[in-house]
PDB file of C-alpha atoms in Angstrom:
ATOM      1  CA  MET A   1      99.354  97.462  70.891  1.00  0.00           C
ATOM      2  CA  PRO A   2      95.743 100.283  70.640  1.00  0.00           C
ATOM      3  CA  ALA A   3      96.608 104.124  71.792  1.00  0.00           C
ATOM      4  CA  GLY A   4      95.758 105.370  74.965  1.00  0.00           C
ATOM      5  CA  VAL A   5      94.075 108.580  75.867  1.00  0.00           C
ATOM      6  CA  ASN A   6      95.767 111.657  74.440  1.00  0.00           C
ATOM      7  CA  LYS A   7      98.188 114.235  77.008  1.00  0.00           C
ATOM      8  CA  ALA A   8      96.059 117.461  75.151  1.00  0.00           C
ATOM      9  CA  ASP A   9      92.728 115.533  76.513  1.00  0.00           C
ATOM     10  CA  ILE A  10      93.595 115.792  79.611  1.00  0.00           C
ATOM     11  CA  SER A  11      94.420 118.127  82.527  1.00  0.00           C
ATOM     12  CA  GLU A  12      98.039 118.105  83.715  1.00  0.00           C
ATOM     13  CA  LEU A  13      97.664 117.871  87.395  1.00  0.00           C
ATOM     14  CA  GLU A  14      96.254 114.147  85.932  1.00  0.00           C
ATOM     15  CA  TRP A  15      98.612 114.120  83.316  1.00  0.00           C
ATOM     16  CA  GLN A  16     101.063 114.080  86.318  1.00  0.00           C
ATOM     17  CA  THR A  17      99.464 111.699  88.592  1.00  0.00           C
ATOM     18  CA  ARG A  18     100.152 109.286  84.959  1.00  0.00           C
ATOM     19  CA  VAL A  19     103.766 109.603  84.372  1.00  0.00           C
ATOM     20  CA  ASP A  20     104.120 109.321  88.725  1.00  0.00           C
ATOM     21  CA  LEU A  21     102.152 105.708  88.321  1.00  0.00           C
ATOM     22  CA  ALA A  22     103.440 104.735  85.107  1.00  0.00           C
ATOM     23  CA  ALA A  23     106.625 104.924  86.350  1.00  0.00           C
ATOM     24  CA  CYS A  24     106.072 103.182  89.987  1.00  0.00           C
ATOM     25  CA  TYR A  25     104.738 100.504  87.573  1.00  0.00           C
ATOM     26  CA  ARG A  26     108.155 100.032  85.412  1.00  0.00           C
ATOM     27  CA  LEU A  27     110.055 100.883  89.513  1.00  0.00           C
ATOM     28  CA  VAL A  28     108.181  97.493  90.093  1.00  0.00           C
ATOM     29  CA  ALA A  29     109.523  95.784  86.798  1.00  0.00           C
ATOM     30  CA  MET A  30     112.586  96.250  87.291  1.00  0.00           C
ATOM     31  CA  HIS A  31     113.041  95.691  90.674  1.00  0.00           C
ATOM     32  CA  GLY A  32     111.288  91.901  88.991  1.00  0.00           C
ATOM     33  CA  TRP A  33     108.928  92.616  92.143  1.00  0.00           C
ATOM     34  CA  ASP A  34     105.672  92.582  88.983  1.00  0.00           C
ATOM     35  CA  ASP A  35     104.322  88.951  88.597  1.00  0.00           C
ATOM     36  CA  LEU A  36     103.110  88.388  84.431  1.00  0.00           C
ATOM     37  CA  ILE A  37     100.156  90.863  84.555  1.00  0.00           C
ATOM     38  CA  TYR A  38      98.555  90.631  88.043  1.00  0.00           C
ATOM     39  CA  THR A  39      99.064  92.516  90.991  1.00  0.00           C
ATOM     40  CA  HIS A  40      97.869  95.988  90.952  1.00  0.00           C
ATOM     41  CA  ILE A  41      98.861  99.503  91.758  1.00  0.00           C
ATOM     42  CA  SER A  42      96.296 101.772  91.529  1.00  0.00           C
ATOM     43  CA  ALA A  43      96.616 105.716  92.178  1.00  0.00           C
ATOM     44  CA  ARG A  44      93.482 108.519  93.223  1.00  0.00           C
ATOM     45  CA  ILE A  45      94.044 111.964  90.407  1.00  0.00           C
ATOM     46  CA  PRO A  46      93.692 114.789  92.731  1.00  0.00           C
ATOM     47  CA  ASN A  47      90.794 116.972  93.596  1.00  0.00           C
ATOM     48  CA  THR A  48      88.610 113.757  91.857  1.00  0.00           C
ATOM     49  CA  ASP A  49      86.919 110.422  92.453  1.00  0.00           C
ATOM     50  CA  HIS A  50      89.000 109.097  89.934  1.00  0.00           C
ATOM     51  CA  TYR A  51      91.477 106.335  90.118  1.00  0.00           C
ATOM     52  CA  LEU A  52      93.736 104.967  87.341  1.00  0.00           C
ATOM     53  CA  ILE A  53      95.487 101.123  87.516  1.00  0.00           C
ATOM     54  CA  ASN A  54      96.511  99.142  84.962  1.00  0.00           C
ATOM     55  CA  ALA A  55      95.006  97.882  81.958  1.00  0.00           C
ATOM     56  CA  PHE A  56      94.703  94.379  81.894  1.00  0.00           C
ATOM     57  CA  GLY A  57      96.727  92.271  79.897  1.00  0.00           C
ATOM     58  CA  LEU A  58      99.862  93.924  79.662  1.00  0.00           C
ATOM     59  CA  ALA A  59     102.989  93.474  81.885  1.00  0.00           C
ATOM     60  CA  PHE A  60     104.072  95.879  84.324  1.00  0.00           C
ATOM     61  CA  ASP A  61     107.365  96.991  81.962  1.00  0.00           C
ATOM     62  CA  GLU A  62     104.834  98.362  79.400  1.00  0.00           C
ATOM     63  CA  ILE A  63     102.459 100.902  81.734  1.00  0.00           C
ATOM     64  CA  THR A  64     102.912 103.714  80.802  1.00  0.00           C
ATOM     65  CA  ALA A  65     100.398 107.408  81.472  1.00  0.00           C
ATOM     66  CA  SER A  66      98.334 106.879  78.196  1.00  0.00           C
ATOM     67  CA  ASN A  67      96.978 102.942  78.700  1.00  0.00           C
ATOM     68  CA  LEU A  68      96.728 103.600  82.223  1.00  0.00           C
ATOM     69  CA  VAL A  69      92.727 103.085  82.886  1.00  0.00           C
ATOM     70  CA  LYS A  70      90.698 104.841  84.503  1.00  0.00           C
ATOM     71  CA  ILE A  71      88.095 104.603  86.024  1.00  0.00           C
ATOM     72  CA  ASP A  72      85.485 105.357  89.657  1.00  0.00           C
ATOM     73  CA  ILE A  73      85.082 103.245  91.854  1.00  0.00           C
ATOM     74  CA  ASP A  74      83.367 101.245  91.587  1.00  0.00           C
ATOM     75  CA  GLY A  75      85.614  99.854  88.755  1.00  0.00           C
ATOM     76  CA  ASN A  76      83.963 100.851  85.792  1.00  0.00           C
ATOM     77  CA  ILE A  77      86.098 102.491  82.945  1.00  0.00           C
ATOM     78  CA  LEU A  78      85.235 106.033  83.012  1.00  0.00           C
ATOM     79  CA  ASP A  79      86.523 106.572  78.799  1.00  0.00           C
ATOM     80  CA  PRO A  80      83.740 105.233  76.618  1.00  0.00           C
ATOM     81  CA  ASN A  81      86.696 104.843  73.383  1.00  0.00           C
ATOM     82  CA  SER A  82      88.897 103.492  76.048  1.00  0.00           C
ATOM     83  CA  PRO A  83      90.226 100.375  74.414  1.00  0.00           C
ATOM     84  CA  PHE A  84      91.379  98.958  77.272  1.00  0.00           C
ATOM     85  CA  GLU A  85      89.815  96.031  80.127  1.00  0.00           C
ATOM     86  CA  ILE A  86      90.424  96.032  83.473  1.00  0.00           C
ATOM     87  CA  ASN A  87      90.788  93.096  86.253  1.00  0.00           C
ATOM     88  CA  PRO A  88      87.985  93.360  87.673  1.00  0.00           C
ATOM     89  CA  ALA A  89      89.096  91.239  90.866  1.00  0.00           C
ATOM     90  CA  GLY A  90      91.776  92.922  90.139  1.00  0.00           C
ATOM     91  CA  PHE A  91      89.649  96.159  91.449  1.00  0.00           C
ATOM     92  CA  THR A  92      88.782  94.605  94.594  1.00  0.00           C
ATOM     93  CA  ILE A  93      90.844  95.305  97.539  1.00  0.00           C
ATOM     94  CA  HIS A  94      92.013  98.662  95.822  1.00  0.00           C
ATOM     95  CA  SER A  95      88.696  99.985  95.972  1.00  0.00           C
ATOM     96  CA  ALA A  96      87.685  98.725  99.083  1.00  0.00           C
ATOM     97  CA  ILE A  97      91.450 100.259 100.799  1.00  0.00           C
ATOM     98  CA  HIS A  98      90.277 103.789  98.249  1.00  0.00           C
ATOM     99  CA  GLN A  99      86.520 104.048 100.132  1.00  0.00           C
ATOM    100  CA  VAL A 100      88.575 104.138 103.479  1.00  0.00           C
ATOM    101  CA  ARG A 101      91.623 105.914 102.713  1.00  0.00           C
ATOM    102  CA  HIS A 102      90.377 109.233 101.665  1.00  0.00           C
ATOM    103  CA  ASP A 103      94.026 110.329 102.964  1.00  0.00           C
ATOM    104  CA  ALA A 104      95.792 107.193 100.510  1.00  0.00           C
ATOM    105  CA  MET A 105      96.713 108.319  96.854  1.00  0.00           C
ATOM    106  CA  CYS A 106      98.247 105.651  96.470  1.00  0.00           C
ATOM    107  CA  VAL A 107      97.742 102.115  96.499  1.00  0.00           C
ATOM    108  CA  LEU A 108      99.977  99.090  96.126  1.00  0.00           C
ATOM    109  CA  HIS A 109      99.722  95.189  96.201  1.00  0.00           C
ATOM    110  CA  LEU A 110     102.351  92.996  95.634  1.00  0.00           C
ATOM    111  CA  HIS A 111     102.976  89.299  95.062  1.00  0.00           C
ATOM    112  CA  THR A 112     106.429  88.867  95.939  1.00  0.00           C
ATOM    113  CA  ASN A 113     107.616  85.727  97.655  1.00  0.00           C
ATOM    114  CA  GLU A 114     109.582  87.241 100.337  1.00  0.00           C
ATOM    115  CA  THR A 115     106.528  89.489 101.389  1.00  0.00           C
ATOM    116  CA  ILE A 116     104.143  85.772 100.958  1.00  0.00           C
ATOM    117  CA  ALA A 117     106.745  84.281 102.984  1.00  0.00           C
ATOM    118  CA  VAL A 118     106.889  86.390 105.700  1.00  0.00           C
ATOM    119  CA  ALA A 119     103.068  87.022 105.517  1.00  0.00           C
ATOM    120  CA  SER A 120     102.480  83.391 105.489  1.00  0.00           C
ATOM    121  CA  LEU A 121     104.281  83.213 109.557  1.00  0.00           C
ATOM    122  CA  GLU A 122     102.456  83.065 112.779  1.00  0.00           C
ATOM    123  CA  GLU A 123     104.648  85.613 113.333  1.00  0.00           C
ATOM    124  CA  GLY A 124     105.019  88.006 111.011  1.00  0.00           C
ATOM    125  CA  LEU A 125     107.063  90.533 110.555  1.00  0.00           C
ATOM    126  CA  LEU A 126     109.863  90.370 113.036  1.00  0.00           C
ATOM    127  CA  PRO A 127     111.431  93.240 114.870  1.00  0.00           C
ATOM    128  CA  LEU A 128     114.981  92.556 113.351  1.00  0.00           C
ATOM    129  CA  SER A 129     116.128  95.072 110.953  1.00  0.00           C
ATOM    130  CA  GLN A 130     115.642  98.850 110.476  1.00  0.00           C
ATOM    131  CA  TYR A 131     113.423  97.998 107.717  1.00  0.00           C
ATOM    132  CA  ALA A 132     111.581  96.180 109.465  1.00  0.00           C
ATOM    133  CA  MET A 133     111.141  99.860 111.712  1.00  0.00           C
ATOM    134  CA  PHE A 134     109.753 101.599 109.764  1.00  0.00           C
ATOM    135  CA  ALA A 135     107.267  98.855 108.795  1.00  0.00           C
ATOM    136  CA  LEU A 136     105.812  97.859 112.379  1.00  0.00           C
ATOM    137  CA  ALA A 137     106.265 101.446 113.164  1.00  0.00           C
ATOM    138  CA  SER A 138     102.678 101.278 110.766  1.00  0.00           C
ATOM    139  CA  MET A 139     101.926  97.596 110.319  1.00  0.00           C
ATOM    140  CA  SER A 140      98.558  95.147 110.098  1.00  0.00           C
ATOM    141  CA  TYR A 141      97.642  92.123 108.498  1.00  0.00           C
ATOM    142  CA  HIS A 142      93.987  90.543 106.639  1.00  0.00           C
ATOM    143  CA  ASP A 143      93.408  86.763 107.024  1.00  0.00           C
ATOM    144  CA  TYR A 144      93.482  84.832 103.966  1.00  0.00           C
ATOM    145  CA  GLU A 145      90.063  83.865 102.708  1.00  0.00           C
ATOM    146  CA  GLY A 146      90.480  83.055  99.030  1.00  0.00           C
ATOM    147  CA  LEU A 147      90.797  85.044  95.551  1.00  0.00           C
ATOM    148  CA  ALA A 148      90.239  88.795  97.369  1.00  0.00           C
ATOM    149  CA  VAL A 149      86.433  88.686  94.860  1.00  0.00           C
ATOM    150  CA  ASN A 150      83.845  88.717  97.127  1.00  0.00           C
ATOM    151  CA  GLN A 151      82.263  92.146  98.280  1.00  0.00           C
ATOM    152  CA  ASP A 152      81.829  91.365 102.020  1.00  0.00           C
ATOM    153  CA  GLU A 153      85.605  90.655 102.497  1.00  0.00           C
ATOM    154  CA  LYS A 154      86.220  94.891 102.035  1.00  0.00           C
ATOM    155  CA  LEU A 155      84.862  95.336 104.880  1.00  0.00           C
ATOM    156  CA  ARG A 156      86.602  93.029 107.056  1.00  0.00           C
ATOM    157  CA  LEU A 157      89.558  94.088 105.197  1.00  0.00           C
ATOM    158  CA  GLN A 158      89.091  97.801 105.963  1.00  0.00           C
ATOM    159  CA  GLN A 159      88.659  96.973 109.393  1.00  0.00           C
ATOM    160  CA  ASP A 160      91.943  94.696 109.574  1.00  0.00           C
ATOM    161  CA  LEU A 161      93.506  97.982 107.754  1.00  0.00           C
ATOM    162  CA  GLY A 162      92.554 100.355 109.922  1.00  0.00           C
ATOM    163  CA  ASN A 163      94.901 103.371 110.106  1.00  0.00           C
ATOM    164  CA  SER A 164      98.312 101.816 108.983  1.00  0.00           C
ATOM    165  CA  ASN A 165     100.095 102.068 105.934  1.00  0.00           C
ATOM    166  CA  PHE A 166     101.516  98.406 105.595  1.00  0.00           C
ATOM    167  CA  MET A 167      99.673  95.080 105.612  1.00  0.00           C
ATOM    168  CA  LEU A 168     101.068  91.853 105.163  1.00  0.00           C
ATOM    169  CA  LEU A 169      98.289  90.090 103.599  1.00  0.00           C
ATOM    170  CA  ARG A 170      98.423  85.853 105.283  1.00  0.00           C
ATOM    171  CA  ASN A 171      99.012  83.453 102.457  1.00  0.00           C
ATOM    172  CA  HIS A 172      98.961  86.710  99.883  1.00  0.00           C
ATOM    173  CA  GLY A 173     101.188  88.930  99.996  1.00  0.00           C
ATOM    174  CA  GLY A 174     102.276  92.574 101.162  1.00  0.00           C
ATOM    175  CA  LEU A 175     100.364  95.936 100.591  1.00  0.00           C
ATOM    176  CA  THR A 176     101.266  99.807 101.363  1.00  0.00           C
ATOM    177  CA  LEU A 177      99.830 102.765 100.997  1.00  0.00           C
ATOM    178  CA  GLY A 178     100.357 106.567 100.518  1.00  0.00           C
ATOM    179  CA  LYS A 179      99.878 110.349 100.981  1.00  0.00           C
ATOM    180  CA  THR A 180     101.790 110.113  97.998  1.00  0.00           C
ATOM    181  CA  ILE A 181     102.952 107.936  95.169  1.00  0.00           C
ATOM    182  CA  GLY A 182     106.429 107.932  95.985  1.00  0.00           C
ATOM    183  CA  ASP A 183     105.290 107.434  99.711  1.00  0.00           C
ATOM    184  CA  ALA A 184     103.184 104.096  98.921  1.00  0.00           C
ATOM    185  CA  PHE A 185     106.772 102.945  97.214  1.00  0.00           C
ATOM    186  CA  MET A 186     108.715 103.933  99.851  1.00  0.00           C
ATOM    187  CA  HIS A 187     107.060 101.606 101.818  1.00  0.00           C
ATOM    188  CA  MET A 188     106.981  98.965 100.143  1.00  0.00           C
ATOM    189  CA  TYR A 189     110.513  98.632  98.903  1.00  0.00           C
ATOM    190  CA  ASP A 190     111.009  99.010 103.272  1.00  0.00           C
ATOM    191  CA  LEU A 191     108.614  96.146 103.761  1.00  0.00           C
ATOM    192  CA  THR A 192     109.254  93.963 101.838  1.00  0.00           C
ATOM    193  CA  ARG A 193     113.526  94.631 102.092  1.00  0.00           C
ATOM    194  CA  ALA A 194     112.407  94.057 105.694  1.00  0.00           C
ATOM    195  CA  CYS A 195     110.797  90.895 104.985  1.00  0.00           C
ATOM    196  CA  GLN A 196     113.638  89.622 102.795  1.00  0.00           C
ATOM    197  CA  VAL A 197     116.628  90.434 105.731  1.00  0.00           C
ATOM    198  CA  GLN A 198     114.221  88.413 107.958  1.00  0.00           C
ATOM    199  CA  LEU A 199     114.280  85.715 105.423  1.00  0.00           C
ATOM    200  CA  GLN A 200     118.011  85.803 105.271  1.00  0.00           C
ATOM    201  CA  ILE A 201     119.004  85.707 109.436  1.00  0.00           C
ATOM    202  CA  MET A 202     115.928  82.367 109.567  1.00  0.00           C
ATOM    203  CA  SER A 203     118.320  80.129 106.915  1.00  0.00           C
ATOM    204  CA  THR A 204     121.123  80.701 109.255  1.00  0.00           C
ATOM    205  CA  GLY A 205     119.203  78.439 111.898  1.00  0.00           C
ATOM    206  CA  MET A 206     121.403  81.108 115.044  1.00  0.00           C
ATOM    207  CA  LYS A 207     119.510  82.741 117.295  1.00  0.00           C
ATOM    208  CA  PRO A 208     118.248  86.597 115.952  1.00  0.00           C
ATOM    209  CA  VAL A 209     119.044  89.697 118.339  1.00  0.00           C
ATOM    210  CA  LEU A 210     115.152  91.577 118.575  1.00  0.00           C
ATOM    211  CA  VAL A 211     114.759  94.890 118.783  1.00  0.00           C
ATOM    212  CA  GLU A 212     112.786  95.764 121.963  1.00  0.00           C
ATOM    213  CA  GLN A 213     109.404  96.745 121.912  1.00  0.00           C
ATOM    214  CA  ALA A 214     110.296 100.343 123.201  1.00  0.00           C
ATOM    215  CA  ILE A 215     112.539 100.943 120.578  1.00  0.00           C
ATOM    216  CA  VAL A 216     109.884  99.982 117.861  1.00  0.00           C
ATOM    217  CA  ASP A 217     107.060 101.404 119.437  1.00  0.00           C
ATOM    218  CA  GLY A 218     108.981 105.500 118.885  1.00  0.00           C
ATOM    219  CA  ILE A 219     110.051 104.629 115.133  1.00  0.00           C
ATOM    220  CA  LYS A 220     107.154 106.150 114.230  1.00  0.00           C
ATOM    221  CA  ALA A 221     107.519 109.416 114.498  1.00  0.00           C
ATOM    222  CA  GLN A 222     110.670 108.521 113.296  1.00  0.00           C
ATOM    223  CA  ALA A 223     109.391 106.602 110.270  1.00  0.00           C
ATOM    224  CA  ASN A 224     107.467 109.823 109.781  1.00  0.00           C
ATOM    225  CA  ILE A 225     110.484 111.326 109.175  1.00  0.00           C
ATOM    226  CA  VAL A 226     112.254 109.846 106.840  1.00  0.00           C
ATOM    227  CA  HIS A 227     109.840 107.979 104.728  1.00  0.00           C
ATOM    228  CA  THR A 228     106.906 109.752 104.650  1.00  0.00           C
ATOM    229  CA  GLY A 229     107.060 113.570 102.897  1.00  0.00           C
ATOM    230  CA  LEU A 230     109.365 115.927 102.309  1.00  0.00           C
ATOM    231  CA  THR A 231     112.084 114.441 103.288  1.00  0.00           C
ATOM    232  CA  GLY A 232     110.938 110.935 102.871  1.00  0.00           C
ATOM    233  CA  GLY A 233     108.888 109.579  99.306  1.00  0.00           C
ATOM    234  CA  GLN A 234     109.031 112.912  97.681  1.00  0.00           C
ATOM    235  CA  LYS A 235     112.747 113.905  98.506  1.00  0.00           C
ATOM    236  CA  SER A 236     114.040 110.205  96.951  1.00  0.00           C
ATOM    237  CA  TRP A 237     111.297 109.915  94.842  1.00  0.00           C
ATOM    238  CA  PRO A 238     112.147 112.101  91.581  1.00  0.00           C
ATOM    239  CA  ALA A 239     115.734 110.208  91.477  1.00  0.00           C
ATOM    240  CA  MET A 240     113.804 107.322  91.613  1.00  0.00           C
ATOM    241  CA  VAL A 241     111.748 108.039  88.308  1.00  0.00           C
ATOM    242  CA  ARG A 242     115.540 109.781  86.600  1.00  0.00           C
ATOM    243  CA  LYS A 243     116.001 106.352  87.868  1.00  0.00           C
ATOM    244  CA  ALA A 244     113.241 105.013  85.234  1.00  0.00           C
ATOM    245  CA  TYR A 245     113.965 107.522  82.528  1.00  0.00           C
ATOM    246  CA  ARG A 246     116.973 105.889  82.677  1.00  0.00           C
ATOM    247  CA  HIS A 247     116.083 103.021  82.232  1.00  0.00           C
ATOM    248  CA  ASP A 248     113.091 103.088  79.284  1.00  0.00           C
ATOM    249  CA  PRO A 249     111.896 106.962  78.220  1.00  0.00           C
ATOM    250  CA  SER A 250     108.827 105.151  76.697  1.00  0.00           C
ATOM    251  CA  PHE A 251     106.400 105.245  80.227  1.00  0.00           C
ATOM    252  CA  ALA A 252     105.641 108.879  79.756  1.00  0.00           C
ATOM    253  CA  GLU A 253     104.360 108.933  76.521  1.00  0.00           C
TER     254      GLU A 253
END
């Protein structure tokens, strides 16, 4: 595999972002949420308008801190000596979101069976589990328009997303945002578990018990406490990174 960037040539802040993002890719693979070489997780380098994304052609369990590719908002590779390429179509969704959601450091988009299945239901995600409560507190939907390569779809995607941190892309998959990489990962964990539980309940053919809307409406403040910030993503994220190190520390190279 070609060599990536040299740690000595970049800032400490960028390197830490690279390590966290590489860990996120590895954790997604460990959970079985990856899709060959497809789907993407992007992260903004703090205090810059530069972004990191996976090199096109590498599996998620091959991603390392050094082989992540630095790009601008238009998907242009910023290191002229980089041996890696990106999938421009794959960055379409991410660039659209990074353009308008400056509060979000990380955008995570996956094609898991469970999120595709629930996104393809007319009712979408139902209030059937505590995992669903977290997602429904900040949920949005975007209708399928074919492969996400058209620039004019960006505006509709941005409008549909609004201020939410969870999105189900109809007939396509799931998407989460976070103020940190850890927050985005925990949001995807909640969304995926919510979809898994919903499908398991539906498979019984029995009548489910739906959580009352008043309770769903009251979850939002609680969700912000539990899975965002110091008591949420940032509390659980160090444990997830330690897990990635135990599994295969090469992600931090």
